[in-house]
JSON list of C-alpha atoms in Angstrom, two decimals:
[
{"chain": "A", "resi": 130, "resn": "UNK", "atom": "CA", "xyz": [159.50, -79.56, -40.18]},
{"chain": "A", "resi": 131, "resn": "UNK", "atom": "CA", "xyz": [158.69, -81.29, -37.06]},
{"chain": "A", "resi": 132, "resn": "UNK", "atom": "CA", "xyz": [161.69, -79.84, -34.68]},
{"chain": "A", "resi": 133, "resn": "UNK", "atom": "CA", "xyz": [160.48, -76.84, -36.13]},
{"chain": "A", "resi": 134, "resn": "UNK", "atom": "CA", "xyz": [157.56, -76.81, -34.74]},
{"chain": "A", "resi": 135, "resn": "UNK", "atom": "CA", "xyz": [158.49, -77.72, -31.31]},
{"chain": "A", "resi": 136, "resn": "UNK", "atom": "CA", "xyz": [161.70, -75.71, -31.71]},
{"chain": "A", "resi": 137, "resn": "UNK", "atom": "CA", "xyz": [158.71, -72.93, -31.24]},
{"chain": "A", "resi": 138, "resn": "UNK", "atom": "CA", "xyz": [156.99, -74.49, -29.44]},
{"chain": "A", "resi": 139, "resn": "UNK", "atom": "CA", "xyz": [159.58, -74.03, -26.61]},
{"chain": "A", "resi": 140, "resn": "UNK", "atom": "CA", "xyz": [160.57, -70.45, -27.58]},
{"chain": "A", "resi": 141, "resn": "UNK", "atom": "CA", "xyz": [156.61, -69.56, -26.80]},
{"chain": "A", "resi": 142, "resn": "UNK", "atom": "CA", "xyz": [156.70, -71.76, -23.88]},
{"chain": "A", "resi": 143, "resn": "UNK", "atom": "CA", "xyz": [159.97, -69.97, -22.58]},
{"chain": "A", "resi": 144, "resn": "UNK", "atom": "CA", "xyz": [158.32, -66.63, -23.53]},
{"chain": "A", "resi": 145, "resn": "UNK", "atom": "CA", "xyz": [155.76, -66.80, -21.30]},
{"chain": "A", "resi": 146, "resn": "UNK", "atom": "CA", "xyz": [157.80, -68.13, -18.68]},
{"chain": "A", "resi": 147, "resn": "UNK", "atom": "CA", "xyz": [159.51, -64.41, -18.71]},
{"chain": "A", "resi": 148, "resn": "UNK", "atom": "CA", "xyz": [156.43, -62.50, -18.61]},
{"chain": "A", "resi": 149, "resn": "UNK", "atom": "CA", "xyz": [155.27, -65.17, -15.45]},
{"chain": "A", "resi": 150, "resn": "UNK", "atom": "CA", "xyz": [158.69, -64.13, -13.44]},
{"chain": "A", "resi": 151, "resn": "UNK", "atom": "CA", "xyz": [157.44, -60.10, -14.76]},
{"chain": "A", "resi": 152, "resn": "UNK", "atom": "CA", "xyz": [154.35, -60.34, -13.42]},
{"chain": "A", "resi": 153, "resn": "UNK", "atom": "CA", "xyz": [155.55, -62.17, -9.98]},
{"chain": "A", "resi": 154, "resn": "UNK", "atom": "CA", "xyz": [158.07, -58.59, -9.80]},
{"chain": "A", "resi": 155, "resn": "UNK", "atom": "CA", "xyz": [155.77, -56.04, -8.84]},
{"chain": "A", "resi": 156, "resn": "UNK", "atom": "CA", "xyz": [156.02, -51.67, -7.53]},
{"chain": "A", "resi": 157, "resn": "UNK", "atom": "CA", "xyz": [152.95, -50.13, -6.10]},
{"chain": "A", "resi": 158, "resn": "UNK", "atom": "CA", "xyz": [153.30, -46.87, -5.45]},
{"chain": "A", "resi": 159, "resn": "UNK", "atom": "CA", "xyz": [151.00, -46.67, -2.08]},
{"chain": "A", "resi": 160, "resn": "UNK", "atom": "CA", "xyz": [150.09, -43.93, 0.21]},
{"chain": "A", "resi": 161, "resn": "UNK", "atom": "CA", "xyz": [151.14, -42.98, 3.94]},
{"chain": "A", "resi": 162, "resn": "UNK", "atom": "CA", "xyz": [147.92, -44.82, 5.53]},
{"chain": "A", "resi": 163, "resn": "UNK", "atom": "CA", "xyz": [148.45, -47.67, 3.10]},
{"chain": "A", "resi": 164, "resn": "UNK", "atom": "CA", "xyz": [152.09, -48.42, 4.64]},
{"chain": "A", "resi": 165, "resn": "UNK", "atom": "CA", "xyz": [151.35, -48.22, 8.09]},
{"chain": "A", "resi": 166, "resn": "UNK", "atom": "CA", "xyz": [149.66, -50.79, 7.18]},
{"chain": "A", "resi": 167, "resn": "UNK", "atom": "CA", "xyz": [152.94, -52.63, 6.02]},
{"chain": "A", "resi": 168, "resn": "UNK", "atom": "CA", "xyz": [154.40, -51.98, 8.45]},
{"chain": "A", "resi": 169, "resn": "UNK", "atom": "CA", "xyz": [152.60, -53.61, 10.69]},
{"chain": "A", "resi": 170, "resn": "UNK", "atom": "CA", "xyz": [153.06, -57.18, 9.00]},
{"chain": "A", "resi": 171, "resn": "UNK", "atom": "CA", "xyz": [156.57, -59.27, 10.51]},
{"chain": "A", "resi": 172, "resn": "UNK", "atom": "CA", "xyz": [158.48, -59.59, 6.98]},
{"chain": "A", "resi": 173, "resn": "UNK", "atom": "CA", "xyz": [158.42, -56.06, 5.29]},
{"chain": "A", "resi": 174, "resn": "UNK", "atom": "CA", "xyz": [161.48, -54.20, 4.88]},
{"chain": "A", "resi": 175, "resn": "UNK", "atom": "CA", "xyz": [161.88, -50.22, 5.09]},
{"chain": "A", "resi": 176, "resn": "UNK", "atom": "CA", "xyz": [164.35, -48.15, 3.38]},
{"chain": "A", "resi": 177, "resn": "UNK", "atom": "CA", "xyz": [164.92, -45.22, 3.64]},
{"chain": "A", "resi": 178, "resn": "UNK", "atom": "CA", "xyz": [166.91, -44.03, 0.59]},
{"chain": "A", "resi": 179, "resn": "UNK", "atom": "CA", "xyz": [168.10, -40.84, 1.26]},
{"chain": "A", "resi": 180, "resn": "UNK", "atom": "CA", "xyz": [171.33, -39.59, 2.24]},
{"chain": "A", "resi": 181, "resn": "UNK", "atom": "CA", "xyz": [173.17, -40.65, 6.12]},
{"chain": "A", "resi": 182, "resn": "UNK", "atom": "CA", "xyz": [172.58, -36.38, 6.65]},
{"chain": "A", "resi": 183, "resn": "UNK", "atom": "CA", "xyz": [169.09, -36.64, 6.38]},
{"chain": "A", "resi": 184, "resn": "UNK", "atom": "CA", "xyz": [168.33, -39.57, 7.63]},
{"chain": "A", "resi": 185, "resn": "UNK", "atom": "CA", "xyz": [169.25, -37.72, 11.04]},
{"chain": "A", "resi": 186, "resn": "UNK", "atom": "CA", "xyz": [166.57, -35.38, 10.65]},
{"chain": "A", "resi": 187, "resn": "UNK", "atom": "CA", "xyz": [163.64, -38.19, 11.01]},
{"chain": "A", "resi": 188, "resn": "UNK", "atom": "CA", "xyz": [162.81, -41.68, 9.68]},
{"chain": "A", "resi": 189, "resn": "UNK", "atom": "CA", "xyz": [160.14, -44.05, 10.00]},
{"chain": "A", "resi": 190, "resn": "UNK", "atom": "CA", "xyz": [160.01, -46.15, 12.75]},
{"chain": "A", "resi": 191, "resn": "UNK", "atom": "CA", "xyz": [162.47, -49.33, 11.94]},
{"chain": "A", "resi": 192, "resn": "UNK", "atom": "CA", "xyz": [163.75, -48.33, 8.69]},
{"chain": "A", "resi": 193, "resn": "UNK", "atom": "CA", "xyz": [167.55, -48.75, 7.38]},
{"chain": "A", "resi": 194, "resn": "UNK", "atom": "CA", "xyz": [169.15, -46.47, 5.29]},
{"chain": "A", "resi": 195, "resn": "UNK", "atom": "CA", "xyz": [170.20, -47.45, 2.43]},
{"chain": "A", "resi": 196, "resn": "UNK", "atom": "CA", "xyz": [172.08, -44.03, -0.17]},
{"chain": "A", "resi": 197, "resn": "UNK", "atom": "CA", "xyz": [170.54, -44.74, -3.43]},
{"chain": "A", "resi": 198, "resn": "UNK", "atom": "CA", "xyz": [173.21, -42.12, -3.92]},
{"chain": "A", "resi": 199, "resn": "UNK", "atom": "CA", "xyz": [176.30, -43.76, -2.66]},
{"chain": "A", "resi": 200, "resn": "UNK", "atom": "CA", "xyz": [179.08, -45.57, -4.09]},
{"chain": "A", "resi": 201, "resn": "UNK", "atom": "CA", "xyz": [178.37, -49.16, -2.39]},
{"chain": "A", "resi": 202, "resn": "UNK", "atom": "CA", "xyz": [174.53, -49.34, -3.01]},
{"chain": "A", "resi": 203, "resn": "UNK", "atom": "CA", "xyz": [174.09, -51.84, -5.70]},
{"chain": "A", "resi": 204, "resn": "UNK", "atom": "CA", "xyz": [176.26, -53.87, -2.63]},
{"chain": "A", "resi": 205, "resn": "UNK", "atom": "CA", "xyz": [174.10, -52.41, -0.20]},
{"chain": "A", "resi": 206, "resn": "UNK", "atom": "CA", "xyz": [171.11, -53.82, -1.46]},
{"chain": "A", "resi": 207, "resn": "UNK", "atom": "CA", "xyz": [172.30, -57.12, -1.76]},
{"chain": "A", "resi": 208, "resn": "UNK", "atom": "CA", "xyz": [171.75, -57.87, 1.78]},
{"chain": "A", "resi": 209, "resn": "UNK", "atom": "CA", "xyz": [168.19, -57.51, 1.73]},
{"chain": "A", "resi": 210, "resn": "UNK", "atom": "CA", "xyz": [165.94, -60.30, 1.53]},
{"chain": "A", "resi": 211, "resn": "UNK", "atom": "CA", "xyz": [164.49, -60.91, -1.99]},
{"chain": "A", "resi": 212, "resn": "UNK", "atom": "CA", "xyz": [161.72, -62.99, -0.66]},
{"chain": "A", "resi": 213, "resn": "UNK", "atom": "CA", "xyz": [160.14, -60.27, 1.47]},
{"chain": "A", "resi": 214, "resn": "UNK", "atom": "CA", "xyz": [158.34, -57.38, 0.99]},
{"chain": "A", "resi": 215, "resn": "UNK", "atom": "CA", "xyz": [160.11, -54.24, 0.88]},
{"chain": "A", "resi": 216, "resn": "UNK", "atom": "CA", "xyz": [159.27, -50.67, 0.87]},
{"chain": "A", "resi": 217, "resn": "UNK", "atom": "CA", "xyz": [160.77, -47.66, 0.08]},
{"chain": "A", "resi": 218, "resn": "UNK", "atom": "CA", "xyz": [160.88, -44.17, 0.81]},
{"chain": "A", "resi": 219, "resn": "UNK", "atom": "CA", "xyz": [163.29, -40.65, 0.28]},
{"chain": "A", "resi": 220, "resn": "UNK", "atom": "CA", "xyz": [162.28, -37.00, 0.58]},
{"chain": "A", "resi": 221, "resn": "UNK", "atom": "CA", "xyz": [159.65, -36.44, -2.15]},
{"chain": "A", "resi": 222, "resn": "UNK", "atom": "CA", "xyz": [159.18, -40.13, -4.20]},
{"chain": "A", "resi": 223, "resn": "UNK", "atom": "CA", "xyz": [162.22, -39.58, -7.13]},
{"chain": "A", "resi": 224, "resn": "UNK", "atom": "CA", "xyz": [165.35, -41.01, -6.04]},
{"chain": "A", "resi": 225, "resn": "UNK", "atom": "CA", "xyz": [162.65, -44.18, -4.13]},
{"chain": "A", "resi": 226, "resn": "UNK", "atom": "CA", "xyz": [160.80, -44.81, -7.33]},
{"chain": "A", "resi": 227, "resn": "UNK", "atom": "CA", "xyz": [164.57, -44.81, -9.47]},
{"chain": "A", "resi": 228, "resn": "UNK", "atom": "CA", "xyz": [165.45, -47.08, -6.26]},
{"chain": "A", "resi": 229, "resn": "UNK", "atom": "CA", "xyz": [161.70, -49.52, -7.16]},
{"chain": "A", "resi": 230, "resn": "UNK", "atom": "CA", "xyz": [163.52, -50.63, -10.59]},
{"chain": "A", "resi": 231, "resn": "UNK", "atom": "CA", "xyz": [166.78, -51.44, -9.97]},
{"chain": "A", "resi": 232, "resn": "UNK", "atom": "CA", "xyz": [165.74, -54.18, -7.13]},
{"chain": "A", "resi": 233, "resn": "UNK", "atom": "CA", "xyz": [163.01, -54.94, -9.85]},
{"chain": "A", "resi": 234, "resn": "UNK", "atom": "CA", "xyz": [165.33, -55.39, -12.00]},
{"chain": "A", "resi": 235, "resn": "UNK", "atom": "CA", "xyz": [167.91, -57.08, -9.21]},
{"chain": "A", "resi": 236, "resn": "UNK", "atom": "CA", "xyz": [165.01, -59.98, -8.97]},
{"chain": "A", "resi": 237, "resn": "UNK", "atom": "CA", "xyz": [163.16, -58.57, -6.14]},
{"chain": "A", "resi": 238, "resn": "UNK", "atom": "CA", "xyz": [159.12, -60.51, -5.66]},
{"chain": "A", "resi": 239, "resn": "UNK", "atom": "CA", "xyz": [156.93, -56.99, -2.88]},
{"chain": "A", "resi": 240, "resn": "UNK", "atom": "CA", "xyz": [158.27, -54.17, -3.51]},
{"chain": "A", "resi": 241, "resn": "UNK", "atom": "CA", "xyz": [156.50, -50.68, -1.79]},
{"chain": "A", "resi": 242, "resn": "UNK", "atom": "CA", "xyz": [156.91, -47.16, -2.89]},
{"chain": "A", "resi": 243, "resn": "UNK", "atom": "CA", "xyz": [156.33, -44.47, -0.87]},
{"chain": "A", "resi": 244, "resn": "UNK", "atom": "CA", "xyz": [153.74, -41.35, -3.01]},
{"chain": "A", "resi": 245, "resn": "UNK", "atom": "CA", "xyz": [155.22, -38.03, -1.54]},
{"chain": "A", "resi": 246, "resn": "UNK", "atom": "CA", "xyz": [158.02, -40.20, -0.31]},
{"chain": "A", "resi": 247, "resn": "UNK", "atom": "CA", "xyz": [158.86, -38.62, 3.64]},
{"chain": "A", "resi": 248, "resn": "UNK", "atom": "CA", "xyz": [157.44, -35.05, 3.36]},
{"chain": "A", "resi": 249, "resn": "UNK", "atom": "CA", "xyz": [154.06, -36.45, 2.40]},
{"chain": "A", "resi": 250, "resn": "UNK", "atom": "CA", "xyz": [154.21, -39.07, 5.82]},
{"chain": "A", "resi": 251, "resn": "UNK", "atom": "CA", "xyz": [155.24, -35.85, 7.90]},
{"chain": "A", "resi": 252, "resn": "UNK", "atom": "CA", "xyz": [151.87, -33.26, 5.91]},
{"chain": "A", "resi": 253, "resn": "UNK", "atom": "CA", "xyz": [149.63, -36.39, 7.08]},
{"chain": "A", "resi": 254, "resn": "UNK", "atom": "CA", "xyz": [151.52, -35.71, 10.25]},
{"chain": "A", "resi": 255, "resn": "UNK", "atom": "CA", "xyz": [152.78, -38.93, 11.10]},
{"chain": "A", "resi": 256, "resn": "UNK", "atom": "CA", "xyz": [155.45, -40.28, 13.50]},
{"chain": "A", "resi": 257, "resn": "UNK", "atom": "CA", "xyz": [159.13, -39.60, 12.94]},
{"chain": "A", "resi": 258, "resn": "UNK", "atom": "CA", "xyz": [162.15, -41.44, 14.87]},
{"chain": "A", "resi": 259, "resn": "UNK", "atom": "CA", "xyz": [165.26, -39.11, 15.82]},
{"chain": "A", "resi": 260, "resn": "UNK", "atom": "CA", "xyz": [169.25, -40.24, 17.56]},
{"chain": "A", "resi": 261, "resn": "UNK", "atom": "CA", "xyz": [167.99, -38.63, 20.11]}
]
């Protein structure tokens, strides 16, 4: 009986630990204005998950392009630092929402998803970069 109590106590403690780990990894949907504030942080990683063709048409400063639909996507995200904040965006928010879930499953700690994607960013009149 004593062993059963100890085992059940350990299982309960482990389940609490798992809940804490889930709480530590969060996805926050942010507005373009909130994103501007986050871009001022030194350690933030900005990822555009659109296709390279879409990226060439205009992108947010300091972003890197990791195509969500690419066959190398899973390998590409391993190059990101899981301990640093990641801001994701796409055209309108669909792909970045899916990517956010994948990053959470991969153990990323702080994930931000731009609400409305680059479309909303442009609508607010915020600056885009191009290769020209």
